[in-house]
Amino acid sequence: MSEEKANRIYDVKTFYKFVEDLLTHGGQPKPSKKVKLSKDFMERIMLAVTQVNGCPYCSYFHAKEALKSGMSKEEIKNLLNGEFGDVPEDQVVALMFAEHYAETAGHPDPDVYKRLLETYGEDYTYSIMNAIRAIMVGNTHGNAFHALRRRLGGKPLPNSTLGNELGVVFGIFVFVPVILIKQLFRRKN
């Protein structure tokens, strides 16, 4: 695996979009009932996205959480290699969508999203999308932090810039309040 694939670096503008989508649920209508994903399903989603983005911190953390949820080391290893053969059949569509979402940097094909909706319904899809959005934010932040640490150690990643690293690592402290304030004003209008 190349360094670029191992640590997918996004720019500050894309990171802002990921944070905004997470906090605003990407404009998705609120579900009629809240559906909670099982721990193992949630961790499979986290690992499916992380294997695309290559965040070392998220890989470690979610592999550990997946083990706690009862998943085997072999299944975790397969998920981190993009292999879904060991996955429960009723979760495959969601994991393939999660991988597609990450590969397209949050711009999935509408037909692929439609398949997700048809498979799981609006309420379940809402929870799946929230998990995907959360790990996209985590992966992007983790990879920028990793790149910044490498830069400070004298080994910068070739696919990263200091501006994007600082903007993503510290931008979250600005982005969250700005997005929440924007949401407040939208609700009043």
Coordinates of C-alpha atoms in Angstrom, one line a residue:
M1 CA 0.0 0.0 0.0
S2 CA 1.5 3.4 -1.0
E3 CA 1.9 6.2 1.6
E4 CA -0.9 8.2 -0.2
K5 CA -3.4 5.4 0.1
A6 CA -2.3 4.6 3.6
N7 CA -3.0 8.1 4.8
R8 CA -5.7 9.8 2.7
I9 CA -5.3 13.5 3.3
Y10 CA -8.2 15.9 2.8
D11 CA -8.0 19.7 2.5
V12 CA -9.6 22.0 5.1
K13 CA -12.6 22.8 2.9
T14 CA -13.5 19.1 2.6
F15 CA -13.0 18.6 6.3
Y16 CA -15.4 21.5 7.0
K17 CA -18.0 19.8 4.7
F18 CA -17.5 16.5 6.6
V19 CA -18.0 18.3 10.0
E20 CA -21.0 20.2 8.7
D21 CA -22.6 17.0 7.3
L22 CA -22.1 15.3 10.6
L23 CA -23.6 18.1 12.7
T24 CA -26.5 18.8 10.2
H25 CA -27.0 15.1 9.3
G26 CA -26.3 16.1 5.7
G27 CA -29.8 17.6 5.3
Q28 CA -31.3 14.2 5.9
P29 CA -34.8 14.3 7.5
K30 CA -35.0 13.2 11.1
P31 CA -36.1 9.6 11.5
S32 CA -39.6 8.8 12.7
K33 CA -38.0 6.5 15.3
K34 CA -34.4 6.4 16.5
V35 CA -32.6 3.2 15.4
K36 CA -29.5 2.2 17.3
L37 CA -27.0 0.1 15.4
S38 CA -25.5 -2.9 17.2
K39 CA -21.9 -2.5 18.4
D40 CA -20.5 -5.0 15.9
F41 CA -22.4 -3.4 13.0
M42 CA -21.2 0.1 14.0
E43 CA -17.6 -1.2 14.2
R44 CA -17.8 -2.8 10.8
I45 CA -18.9 0.5 9.3
M46 CA -16.0 2.3 11.1
L47 CA -13.5 -0.3 9.8
A48 CA -15.0 -0.2 6.2
V49 CA -14.5 3.6 6.0
T50 CA -11.2 3.6 7.8
Q51 CA -9.7 1.0 5.4
V52 CA -10.3 3.5 2.6
N53 CA -8.9 6.5 4.4
G54 CA -6.1 4.7 6.2
C55 CA -6.1 6.5 9.5
P56 CA -3.7 4.7 11.8
Y57 CA -5.4 5.9 15.0
C58 CA -8.9 4.9 13.9
S59 CA -7.6 1.6 12.6
Y60 CA -6.1 0.8 16.0
F61 CA -9.0 2.1 18.1
H62 CA -11.8 0.5 16.0
A63 CA -10.0 -2.8 15.7
K64 CA -9.8 -2.9 19.5
E65 CA -13.5 -2.0 19.8
A66 CA -14.4 -4.6 17.2
L67 CA -12.6 -7.2 19.2
K68 CA -14.5 -6.1 22.3
S69 CA -17.8 -6.5 20.4
G70 CA -17.0 -10.1 19.7
M71 CA -15.6 -9.9 16.1
S72 CA -12.8 -12.3 15.3
K73 CA -9.2 -11.1 14.5
E74 CA -9.6 -12.6 11.0
E75 CA -12.8 -10.6 10.3
I76 CA -11.2 -7.4 11.5
K77 CA -8.1 -8.1 9.3
N78 CA -10.3 -8.8 6.3
L79 CA -12.4 -5.6 6.9
L80 CA -9.2 -3.5 7.1
N81 CA -8.2 -5.1 3.7
G82 CA -11.6 -4.2 2.2
E83 CA -12.9 -7.8 2.2
F84 CA -16.5 -8.3 3.3
G85 CA -16.8 -12.1 2.9
D86 CA -17.1 -12.7 6.7
V87 CA -19.7 -10.0 7.2
P88 CA -23.3 -10.9 8.1
E89 CA -25.3 -10.8 4.9
D90 CA -27.7 -8.1 6.1
Q91 CA -24.8 -5.7 6.6
V92 CA -23.0 -6.0 3.3
V93 CA -25.0 -3.3 1.5
A94 CA -24.2 -0.8 4.3
L95 CA -20.5 -1.7 4.3
M96 CA -20.2 -1.4 0.5
F97 CA -22.0 1.9 0.7
A98 CA -19.7 3.1 3.5
E99 CA -16.7 2.2 1.4
H100 CA -18.1 3.9 -1.6
Y101 CA -18.9 7.0 0.4
A102 CA -15.3 7.2 1.6
E103 CA -13.9 6.5 -1.9
T104 CA -16.0 9.4 -3.3
A105 CA -15.1 11.8 -0.4
G106 CA -18.7 12.1 0.7
H107 CA -20.2 12.3 -2.8
P108 CA -21.9 8.9 -3.3
D109 CA -23.7 8.0 -6.5
P110 CA -27.4 8.7 -6.0
D111 CA -28.3 5.3 -7.3
V112 CA -26.0 3.7 -4.7
Y113 CA -27.6 5.8 -1.9
K114 CA -31.0 4.8 -3.2
R115 CA -30.0 1.1 -2.8
L116 CA -29.0 1.8 0.8
L117 CA -32.4 3.4 1.5
E118 CA -34.3 0.6 -0.2
T119 CA -32.4 -2.0 1.7
Y120 CA -32.6 -0.5 5.2
G121 CA -35.4 2.1 5.1
E122 CA -35.2 5.8 6.2
D123 CA -34.7 5.3 10.0
Y124 CA -32.0 2.7 9.7
T125 CA -30.2 4.6 6.9
Y126 CA -30.2 7.7 9.1
S127 CA -28.2 5.8 11.7
I128 CA -25.9 4.2 9.2
M129 CA -25.2 7.6 7.6
N130 CA -24.5 9.2 11.0
A131 CA -21.9 6.4 11.7
I132 CA -20.3 7.0 8.3
R133 CA -20.2 10.8 8.7
A134 CA -18.7 10.4 12.2
I135 CA -15.8 8.2 11.0
M136 CA -15.1 10.4 8.0
V137 CA -14.6 13.3 10.4
G138 CA -12.5 11.1 12.7
N139 CA -10.4 9.7 9.8
T140 CA -9.8 13.1 8.3
H141 CA -8.8 14.6 11.7
G142 CA -6.6 11.6 12.6
N143 CA -4.8 11.6 9.2
A144 CA -4.1 15.3 9.5
F145 CA -2.8 14.9 13.0
H146 CA -0.6 12.0 11.9
A147 CA 0.8 14.0 9.0
L148 CA 1.5 16.9 11.3
R149 CA 3.3 14.6 13.7
R150 CA 5.4 13.2 10.8
R151 CA 6.2 16.8 9.6
L152 CA 7.3 17.8 13.1
G153 CA 9.5 14.7 13.2
G154 CA 11.2 15.7 9.9
K155 CA 9.3 13.2 7.7
P156 CA 6.4 15.1 6.1
L157 CA 4.0 13.1 4.0
P158 CA 4.3 14.0 0.3
N159 CA 0.6 14.4 -0.2
S160 CA 0.1 16.9 2.6
T161 CA 0.7 20.5 3.3
L162 CA 1.4 22.3 6.6
G163 CA -1.6 24.6 6.0
N164 CA -4.0 21.7 5.6
E165 CA -2.6 19.8 8.6
L166 CA -3.0 22.8 10.9
G167 CA -6.3 23.8 9.3
V168 CA -7.8 20.4 10.0
V169 CA -6.2 19.7 13.3
F170 CA -7.2 23.0 14.8
G171 CA -10.1 24.0 12.5
I172 CA -12.5 21.7 14.3
F173 CA -12.5 24.1 17.3
V174 CA -13.7 26.9 15.0
F175 CA -15.9 24.8 12.6
V176 CA -18.1 23.3 15.3
P177 CA -19.3 26.6 16.8
V178 CA -19.7 28.3 13.4
I179 CA -21.8 25.4 12.1
L180 CA -24.0 25.3 15.2
I181 CA -24.5 29.1 15.1
K182 CA -25.5 28.8 11.4
Q183 CA -28.0 26.1 12.3
L184 CA -29.5 28.3 15.0
F185 CA -30.0 31.1 12.5
R186 CA -31.5 28.7 9.9
R187 CA -34.1 27.5 12.5
K188 CA -35.2 31.0 13.3
N189 CA -35.8 31.9 9.7

